[in-house]
mmCIF file with all atom_site columns, C-alpha atoms in Angstrom:
data_model
loop_
_atom_site.group_PDB
_atom_site.id
_atom_site.type_symbol
_atom_site.label_atom_id
_atom_site.label_alt_id
_atom_site.label_comp_id
_atom_site.label_asym_id
_atom_site.label_entity_id
_atom_site.label_seq_id
_atom_site.pdbx_PDB_ins_code
_atom_site.Cartn_x
_atom_site.Cartn_y
_atom_site.Cartn_z
_atom_site.occupancy
_atom_site.B_iso_or_equiv
_atom_site.pdbx_formal_charge
_atom_site.auth_seq_id
_atom_site.auth_comp_id
_atom_site.auth_asym_id
_atom_site.auth_atom_id
_atom_site.pdbx_PDB_model_num
ATOM 1   C CA . MET A 1 1   ? -0.268  -0.020  0.138   1.00 90.00 ? 1   MET A CA 1
ATOM 2   C CA . ASP A 1 2   ? 1.590   3.280   -1.115  1.00 95.00 ? 2   ASP A CA 1
ATOM 3   C CA . ALA A 1 3   ? 1.444   6.294   1.787   1.00 96.00 ? 3   ALA A CA 1
ATOM 4   C CA . LYS A 1 4   ? -2.451  7.226   1.207   1.00 97.00 ? 4   LYS A CA 1
ATOM 5   C CA . GLU A 1 5   ? -3.967  3.537   1.330   1.00 97.00 ? 5   GLU A CA 1
ATOM 6   C CA . GLN A 1 6   ? -1.687  3.162   4.484   1.00 97.00 ? 6   GLN A CA 1
ATOM 7   C CA . GLU A 1 7   ? -2.906  5.536   6.212   1.00 98.00 ? 7   GLU A CA 1
ATOM 8   C CA . LEU A 1 8   ? -6.566  5.072   5.229   1.00 98.00 ? 8   LEU A CA 1
ATOM 9   C CA . PHE A 1 9   ? -5.136  1.466   6.481   1.00 98.00 ? 9   PHE A CA 1
ATOM 10  C CA . THR A 1 10  ? -4.669  3.056   10.057  1.00 98.00 ? 10  THR A CA 1
ATOM 11  C CA . LEU A 1 11  ? -7.489  5.099   10.007  1.00 98.00 ? 11  LEU A CA 1
ATOM 12  C CA . ILE A 1 12  ? -9.754  2.351   10.235  1.00 98.00 ? 12  ILE A CA 1
ATOM 13  C CA . ASN A 1 13  ? -7.639  0.070   12.770  1.00 98.00 ? 13  ASN A CA 1
ATOM 14  C CA . SER A 1 14  ? -7.376  3.510   15.047  1.00 98.00 ? 14  SER A CA 1
ATOM 15  C CA . TYR A 1 15  ? -11.884 3.890   14.240  1.00 98.00 ? 15  TYR A CA 1
ATOM 16  C CA . ARG A 1 16  ? -12.360 -0.288  15.421  1.00 98.00 ? 16  ARG A CA 1
ATOM 17  C CA . GLN A 1 17  ? -10.028 0.061   17.731  1.00 98.00 ? 17  GLN A CA 1
ATOM 18  C CA . GLU A 1 18  ? -12.231 2.377   19.439  1.00 98.00 ? 18  GLU A CA 1
ATOM 19  C CA . LYS A 1 19  ? -15.089 0.678   19.216  1.00 97.00 ? 19  LYS A CA 1
ATOM 20  C CA . GLY A 1 20  ? -13.269 -2.007  21.155  1.00 97.00 ? 20  GLY A CA 1
ATOM 21  C CA . LEU A 1 21  ? -12.383 -4.959  18.017  1.00 97.00 ? 21  LEU A CA 1
ATOM 22  C CA . PRO A 1 22  ? -8.524  -5.737  17.704  1.00 97.00 ? 22  PRO A CA 1
ATOM 23  C CA . ALA A 1 23  ? -6.606  -4.207  14.568  1.00 97.00 ? 23  ALA A CA 1
ATOM 24  C CA . ILE A 1 24  ? -7.235  -5.806  11.487  1.00 98.00 ? 24  ILE A CA 1
ATOM 25  C CA . LYS A 1 25  ? -3.758  -7.230  9.663   1.00 98.00 ? 25  LYS A CA 1
ATOM 26  C CA . PRO A 1 26  ? -2.580  -5.952  6.704   1.00 98.00 ? 26  PRO A CA 1
ATOM 27  C CA . SER A 1 27  ? -3.487  -8.469  3.337   1.00 98.00 ? 27  SER A CA 1
ATOM 28  C CA . VAL A 1 28  ? -0.761  -8.080  0.259   1.00 98.00 ? 28  VAL A CA 1
ATOM 29  C CA . ASN A 1 29  ? -3.567  -10.091 -1.818  1.00 98.00 ? 29  ASN A CA 1
ATOM 30  C CA . LEU A 1 30  ? -6.693  -8.073  -0.782  1.00 98.00 ? 30  LEU A CA 1
ATOM 31  C CA . ALA A 1 31  ? -3.887  -4.622  -1.263  1.00 98.00 ? 31  ALA A CA 1
ATOM 32  C CA . TYR A 1 32  ? -3.640  -5.702  -4.665  1.00 98.00 ? 32  TYR A CA 1
ATOM 33  C CA . VAL A 1 33  ? -7.332  -6.250  -5.056  1.00 98.00 ? 33  VAL A CA 1
ATOM 34  C CA . ALA A 1 34  ? -8.702  -3.114  -3.712  1.00 98.00 ? 34  ALA A CA 1
ATOM 35  C CA . HIS A 1 35  ? -5.707  -1.264  -5.866  1.00 97.00 ? 35  HIS A CA 1
ATOM 36  C CA . THR A 1 36  ? -6.632  -3.494  -9.117  1.00 98.00 ? 36  THR A CA 1
ATOM 37  C CA . HIS A 1 37  ? -10.582 -2.555  -8.323  1.00 98.00 ? 37  HIS A CA 1
ATOM 38  C CA . ALA A 1 38  ? -10.347 1.624   -7.810  1.00 97.00 ? 38  ALA A CA 1
ATOM 39  C CA . ILE A 1 39  ? -8.042  1.527   -11.207 1.00 97.00 ? 39  ILE A CA 1
ATOM 40  C CA . ASP A 1 40  ? -11.198 -0.448  -12.976 1.00 97.00 ? 40  ASP A CA 1
ATOM 41  C CA . VAL A 1 41  ? -13.371 1.392   -11.708 1.00 96.00 ? 41  VAL A CA 1
ATOM 42  C CA . VAL A 1 42  ? -11.615 5.125   -12.829 1.00 96.00 ? 42  VAL A CA 1
ATOM 43  C CA . GLU A 1 43  ? -10.647 4.105   -15.917 1.00 96.00 ? 43  GLU A CA 1
ATOM 44  C CA . ASN A 1 44  ? -13.413 1.964   -17.196 1.00 95.00 ? 44  ASN A CA 1
ATOM 45  C CA . ASP A 1 45  ? -16.267 3.044   -15.992 1.00 93.00 ? 45  ASP A CA 1
ATOM 46  C CA . PRO A 1 46  ? -17.631 -0.526  -15.237 1.00 92.00 ? 46  PRO A CA 1
ATOM 47  C CA . ASP A 1 47  ? -20.464 0.611   -13.143 1.00 86.00 ? 47  ASP A CA 1
ATOM 48  C CA . VAL A 1 48  ? -22.028 2.585   -16.048 1.00 83.00 ? 48  VAL A CA 1
ATOM 49  C CA . ASN A 1 49  ? -24.426 0.038   -16.893 1.00 79.00 ? 49  ASN A CA 1
ATOM 50  C CA . GLY A 1 50  ? -26.848 -0.430  -14.137 1.00 87.00 ? 50  GLY A CA 1
ATOM 51  C CA . GLY A 1 51  ? -24.164 -1.381  -12.060 1.00 90.00 ? 51  GLY A CA 1
ATOM 52  C CA . ASN A 1 52  ? -23.294 0.073   -8.900  1.00 93.00 ? 52  ASN A CA 1
ATOM 53  C CA . MET A 1 53  ? -19.082 0.780   -7.432  1.00 92.00 ? 53  MET A CA 1
ATOM 54  C CA . HIS A 1 54  ? -18.764 -2.947  -6.273  1.00 95.00 ? 54  HIS A CA 1
ATOM 55  C CA . SER A 1 55  ? -19.117 -3.386  -10.331 1.00 96.00 ? 55  SER A CA 1
ATOM 56  C CA . TRP A 1 56  ? -15.780 -4.724  -13.005 1.00 97.00 ? 56  TRP A CA 1
ATOM 57  C CA . SER A 1 57  ? -15.075 -3.629  -16.191 1.00 96.00 ? 57  SER A CA 1
ATOM 58  C CA . ASP A 1 58  ? -14.570 -6.488  -19.023 1.00 96.00 ? 58  ASP A CA 1
ATOM 59  C CA . LYS A 1 59  ? -11.196 -4.797  -19.267 1.00 96.00 ? 59  LYS A CA 1
ATOM 60  C CA . GLY A 1 60  ? -9.360  -6.931  -16.556 1.00 95.00 ? 60  GLY A CA 1
ATOM 61  C CA . MET A 1 61  ? -7.868  -10.880 -16.507 1.00 93.00 ? 61  MET A CA 1
ATOM 62  C CA . TRP A 1 62  ? -10.915 -11.058 -13.876 1.00 96.00 ? 62  TRP A CA 1
ATOM 63  C CA . LYS A 1 63  ? -14.964 -11.883 -14.721 1.00 96.00 ? 63  LYS A CA 1
ATOM 64  C CA . PRO A 1 64  ? -16.666 -8.846  -15.528 1.00 96.00 ? 64  PRO A CA 1
ATOM 65  C CA . VAL A 1 65  ? -19.517 -7.910  -13.038 1.00 95.00 ? 65  VAL A CA 1
ATOM 66  C CA . ILE A 1 66  ? -22.638 -6.118  -12.858 1.00 94.00 ? 66  ILE A CA 1
ATOM 67  C CA . TYR A 1 67  ? -23.341 -5.170  -9.475  1.00 95.00 ? 67  TYR A CA 1
ATOM 68  C CA . THR A 1 68  ? -26.775 -4.048  -8.788  1.00 94.00 ? 68  THR A CA 1
ATOM 69  C CA . SER A 1 69  ? -28.148 -2.520  -5.741  1.00 90.00 ? 69  SER A CA 1
ATOM 70  C CA . ASP A 1 70  ? -29.459 -6.427  -5.672  1.00 93.00 ? 70  ASP A CA 1
ATOM 71  C CA . HIS A 1 71  ? -26.977 -8.374  -4.204  1.00 92.00 ? 71  HIS A CA 1
ATOM 72  C CA . ALA A 1 72  ? -27.670 -10.979 -7.347  1.00 94.00 ? 72  ALA A CA 1
ATOM 73  C CA . GLN A 1 73  ? -24.250 -11.388 -8.197  1.00 93.00 ? 73  GLN A CA 1
ATOM 74  C CA . ALA A 1 74  ? -22.688 -10.537 -4.911  1.00 94.00 ? 74  ALA A CA 1
ATOM 75  C CA . ALA A 1 75  ? -20.542 -13.892 -5.050  1.00 94.00 ? 75  ALA A CA 1
ATOM 76  C CA . LEU A 1 76  ? -19.178 -13.628 -8.359  1.00 94.00 ? 76  LEU A CA 1
ATOM 77  C CA . MET A 1 77  ? -17.429 -9.446  -6.930  1.00 93.00 ? 77  MET A CA 1
ATOM 78  C CA . TRP A 1 78  ? -16.951 -11.833 -3.240  1.00 95.00 ? 78  TRP A CA 1
ATOM 79  C CA . SER A 1 79  ? -14.928 -14.126 -5.453  1.00 97.00 ? 79  SER A CA 1
ATOM 80  C CA . LYS A 1 80  ? -12.345 -11.868 -6.894  1.00 98.00 ? 80  LYS A CA 1
ATOM 81  C CA . PRO A 1 81  ? -9.430  -11.508 -4.572  1.00 98.00 ? 81  PRO A CA 1
ATOM 82  C CA . SER A 1 82  ? -9.334  -15.549 -4.792  1.00 97.00 ? 82  SER A CA 1
ATOM 83  C CA . GLU A 1 83  ? -9.664  -14.995 -8.341  1.00 97.00 ? 83  GLU A CA 1
ATOM 84  C CA . ILE A 1 84  ? -6.609  -12.768 -9.333  1.00 97.00 ? 84  ILE A CA 1
ATOM 85  C CA . SER A 1 85  ? -4.787  -13.063 -6.236  1.00 98.00 ? 85  SER A CA 1
ATOM 86  C CA . ASN A 1 86  ? -3.154  -16.170 -3.676  1.00 98.00 ? 86  ASN A CA 1
ATOM 87  C CA . TYR A 1 87  ? -6.135  -15.464 -0.804  1.00 98.00 ? 87  TYR A CA 1
ATOM 88  C CA . LYS A 1 88  ? -8.370  -18.413 -1.106  1.00 95.00 ? 88  LYS A CA 1
ATOM 89  C CA . SER A 1 89  ? -10.954 -16.631 0.936   1.00 95.00 ? 89  SER A CA 1
ATOM 90  C CA . ALA A 1 90  ? -14.140 -14.451 -0.255  1.00 96.00 ? 90  ALA A CA 1
ATOM 91  C CA . GLY A 1 91  ? -13.652 -10.806 0.531   1.00 97.00 ? 91  GLY A CA 1
ATOM 92  C CA . TYR A 1 92  ? -15.619 -7.912  1.375   1.00 97.00 ? 92  TYR A CA 1
ATOM 93  C CA . GLU A 1 93  ? -15.400 -4.366  0.113   1.00 97.00 ? 93  GLU A CA 1
ATOM 94  C CA . ILE A 1 94  ? -16.776 -0.967  1.171   1.00 97.00 ? 94  ILE A CA 1
ATOM 95  C CA . SER A 1 95  ? -16.169 1.598   -1.908  1.00 97.00 ? 95  SER A CA 1
ATOM 96  C CA . TYR A 1 96  ? -15.847 5.524   -2.120  1.00 97.00 ? 96  TYR A CA 1
ATOM 97  C CA . ALA A 1 97  ? -16.194 8.396   -4.553  1.00 95.00 ? 97  ALA A CA 1
ATOM 98  C CA . ILE A 1 98  ? -15.350 11.822  -4.706  1.00 92.00 ? 98  ILE A CA 1
ATOM 99  C CA . GLY A 1 99  ? -16.497 14.059  -7.255  1.00 83.00 ? 99  GLY A CA 1
ATOM 100 C CA . ASN A 1 100 ? -15.008 13.268  -10.591 1.00 89.00 ? 100 ASN A CA 1
ATOM 101 C CA . ARG A 1 101 ? -13.098 9.947   -9.371  1.00 90.00 ? 101 ARG A CA 1
ATOM 102 C CA . LYS A 1 102 ? -11.352 10.349  -12.567 1.00 92.00 ? 102 LYS A CA 1
ATOM 103 C CA . THR A 1 103 ? -9.681  14.099  -11.910 1.00 91.00 ? 103 THR A CA 1
ATOM 104 C CA . SER A 1 104 ? -10.599 14.180  -8.290  1.00 93.00 ? 104 SER A CA 1
ATOM 105 C CA . THR A 1 105 ? -8.128  13.015  -5.296  1.00 94.00 ? 105 THR A CA 1
ATOM 106 C CA . VAL A 1 106 ? -9.250  10.569  -2.013  1.00 96.00 ? 106 VAL A CA 1
ATOM 107 C CA . ASP A 1 107 ? -8.254  12.193  1.147   1.00 97.00 ? 107 ASP A CA 1
ATOM 108 C CA . PRO A 1 108 ? -8.015  9.665   3.634   1.00 98.00 ? 108 PRO A CA 1
ATOM 109 C CA . THR A 1 109 ? -9.833  10.550  6.608   1.00 97.00 ? 109 THR A CA 1
ATOM 110 C CA . TYR A 1 110 ? -13.419 11.715  4.374   1.00 97.00 ? 110 TYR A CA 1
ATOM 111 C CA . ALA A 1 111 ? -13.091 8.177   3.272   1.00 98.00 ? 111 ALA A CA 1
ATOM 112 C CA . LEU A 1 112 ? -13.526 6.716   6.711   1.00 98.00 ? 112 LEU A CA 1
ATOM 113 C CA . ASN A 1 113 ? -15.898 9.339   7.890   1.00 98.00 ? 113 ASN A CA 1
ATOM 114 C CA . ALA A 1 114 ? -17.845 8.801   4.768   1.00 98.00 ? 114 ALA A CA 1
ATOM 115 C CA . TRP A 1 115 ? -17.558 4.846   5.233   1.00 98.00 ? 115 TRP A CA 1
ATOM 116 C CA . LYS A 1 116 ? -18.592 6.123   9.684   1.00 98.00 ? 116 LYS A CA 1
ATOM 117 C CA . ALA A 1 117 ? -21.665 7.725   8.071   1.00 98.00 ? 117 ALA A CA 1
ATOM 118 C CA . SER A 1 118 ? -23.125 5.262   5.839   1.00 97.00 ? 118 SER A CA 1
ATOM 119 C CA . SER A 1 119 ? -24.815 2.532   8.335   1.00 96.00 ? 119 SER A CA 1
ATOM 120 C CA . GLY A 1 120 ? -24.238 -0.392  6.131   1.00 95.00 ? 120 GLY A CA 1
ATOM 121 C CA . HIS A 1 121 ? -19.942 0.657   5.776   1.00 97.00 ? 121 HIS A CA 1
ATOM 122 C CA . ASN A 1 122 ? -19.770 0.993   9.166   1.00 98.00 ? 122 ASN A CA 1
ATOM 123 C CA . ASP A 1 123 ? -21.353 -2.260  9.622   1.00 98.00 ? 123 ASP A CA 1
ATOM 124 C CA . VAL A 1 124 ? -18.399 -3.785  7.710   1.00 97.00 ? 124 VAL A CA 1
ATOM 125 C CA . ILE A 1 125 ? -16.002 -2.067  9.474   1.00 98.00 ? 125 ILE A CA 1
ATOM 126 C CA . VAL A 1 126 ? -16.981 -2.732  12.786  1.00 97.00 ? 126 VAL A CA 1
ATOM 127 C CA . GLN A 1 127 ? -18.444 -5.754  12.506  1.00 96.00 ? 127 GLN A CA 1
ATOM 128 C CA . GLN A 1 128 ? -22.578 -5.076  13.441  1.00 96.00 ? 128 GLN A CA 1
ATOM 129 C CA . GLY A 1 129 ? -25.166 -6.288  11.948  1.00 96.00 ? 129 GLY A CA 1
ATOM 130 C CA . ILE A 1 130 ? -25.570 -8.819  9.373   1.00 95.00 ? 130 ILE A CA 1
ATOM 131 C CA . TRP A 1 131 ? -21.165 -9.285  9.916   1.00 96.00 ? 131 TRP A CA 1
ATOM 132 C CA . LYS A 1 132 ? -21.496 -9.591  13.679  1.00 95.00 ? 132 LYS A CA 1
ATOM 133 C CA . ASP A 1 133 ? -20.366 -13.045 13.420  1.00 94.00 ? 133 ASP A CA 1
ATOM 134 C CA . PHE A 1 134 ? -17.737 -12.980 10.468  1.00 91.00 ? 134 PHE A CA 1
ATOM 135 C CA . PRO A 1 135 ? -14.142 -11.574 12.271  1.00 91.00 ? 135 PRO A CA 1
ATOM 136 C CA . MET A 1 136 ? -12.212 -9.491  10.178  1.00 96.00 ? 136 MET A CA 1
ATOM 137 C CA . LYS A 1 137 ? -8.901  -11.066 9.887   1.00 97.00 ? 137 LYS A CA 1
ATOM 138 C CA . ALA A 1 138 ? -7.382  -9.035  6.702   1.00 98.00 ? 138 ALA A CA 1
ATOM 139 C CA . LEU A 1 139 ? -7.213  -5.713  5.187   1.00 98.00 ? 139 LEU A CA 1
ATOM 140 C CA . GLY A 1 140 ? -6.326  -4.511  2.087   1.00 98.00 ? 140 GLY A CA 1
ATOM 141 C CA . VAL A 1 141 ? -6.953  -0.930  0.961   1.00 98.00 ? 141 VAL A CA 1
ATOM 142 C CA . GLY A 1 142 ? -6.329  0.530   -2.469  1.00 98.00 ? 142 GLY A CA 1
ATOM 143 C CA . ILE A 1 143 ? -6.912  4.153   -3.692  1.00 98.00 ? 143 ILE A CA 1
ATOM 144 C CA . TYR A 1 144 ? -6.568  5.371   -7.013  1.00 98.00 ? 144 TYR A CA 1
ATOM 145 C CA . LYS A 1 145 ? -7.788  9.309   -8.587  1.00 97.00 ? 145 LYS A CA 1
ATOM 146 C CA . GLY A 1 146 ? -11.207 10.392  -6.792  1.00 97.00 ? 146 GLY A CA 1
ATOM 147 C CA . TYR A 1 147 ? -11.975 6.254   -5.873  1.00 97.00 ? 147 TYR A CA 1
ATOM 148 C CA . ALA A 1 148 ? -11.366 4.119   -2.712  1.00 98.00 ? 148 ALA A CA 1
ATOM 149 C CA . CYS A 1 149 ? -11.841 0.945   -1.383  1.00 98.00 ? 149 CYS A CA 1
ATOM 150 C CA . ALA A 1 150 ? -11.443 -1.286  1.549   1.00 98.00 ? 150 ALA A CA 1
ATOM 151 C CA . TRP A 1 151 ? -11.297 -4.665  1.051   1.00 98.00 ? 151 TRP A CA 1
ATOM 152 C CA . PHE A 1 152 ? -11.919 -6.716  4.222   1.00 98.00 ? 152 PHE A CA 1
ATOM 153 C CA . GLY A 1 153 ? -11.411 -11.193 5.202   1.00 98.00 ? 153 GLY A CA 1
ATOM 154 C CA . PHE A 1 154 ? -12.072 -13.124 7.376   1.00 96.00 ? 154 PHE A CA 1
ATOM 155 C CA . GLU A 1 155 ? -9.086  -15.281 6.411   1.00 96.00 ? 155 GLU A CA 1
ATOM 156 C CA . GLU A 1 156 ? -5.258  -14.107 7.474   1.00 97.00 ? 156 GLU A CA 1
ATOM 157 C CA . ASP A 1 157 ? -3.215  -13.037 4.476   1.00 97.00 ? 157 ASP A CA 1
ATOM 158 C CA . THR A 1 158 ? -0.655  -16.113 5.012   1.00 95.00 ? 158 THR A CA 1
ATOM 159 C CA . TYR A 1 159 ? -0.365  -16.421 0.730   1.00 95.00 ? 159 TYR A CA 1
ATOM 160 C CA . PRO A 1 160 ? 2.416   -15.539 -0.974  1.00 95.00 ? 160 PRO A CA 1
ATOM 161 C CA . PRO A 1 161 ? 1.789   -12.035 -3.176  1.00 95.00 ? 161 PRO A CA 1
ATOM 162 C CA . PRO A 1 162 ? -0.030  -11.405 -6.769  1.00 93.00 ? 162 PRO A CA 1
ATOM 163 C CA . GLY A 1 163 ? 2.303   -13.083 -9.550  1.00 82.00 ? 163 GLY A CA 1
#
């Protein structure tokens, strides 16, 4: 993770610790997935065809996903870590975009504050709601221009870095 990604990673863990939760270990594989997805969203606009920011374009070495609010393609999105990295478990993403994501720059503090203000995103970070019984053990952050995402996993990343 670069300096901004590391800053957001640290902010997420600090927030978790404020809530009495343990810090999550960094994952080089989930960071790779996060950074790859951030670039894809900014450069290829996979969400313009009825999907949202969890969509993946058809312009990479992965299966494309048009992710809609009914979560019909959730399994295909959650499988991205095992599809494009050496992480063998599913991953769960939260995302944030600011302004024109092609020309804007994400501020890590703003990204975390936006996630804290969104009940669904906040639930993932602090393991509440449907995430209550799923301990997060790995975290990777990706930031590219005006887009940021964090990928969480239930399994520690003991795998080699992606090729």
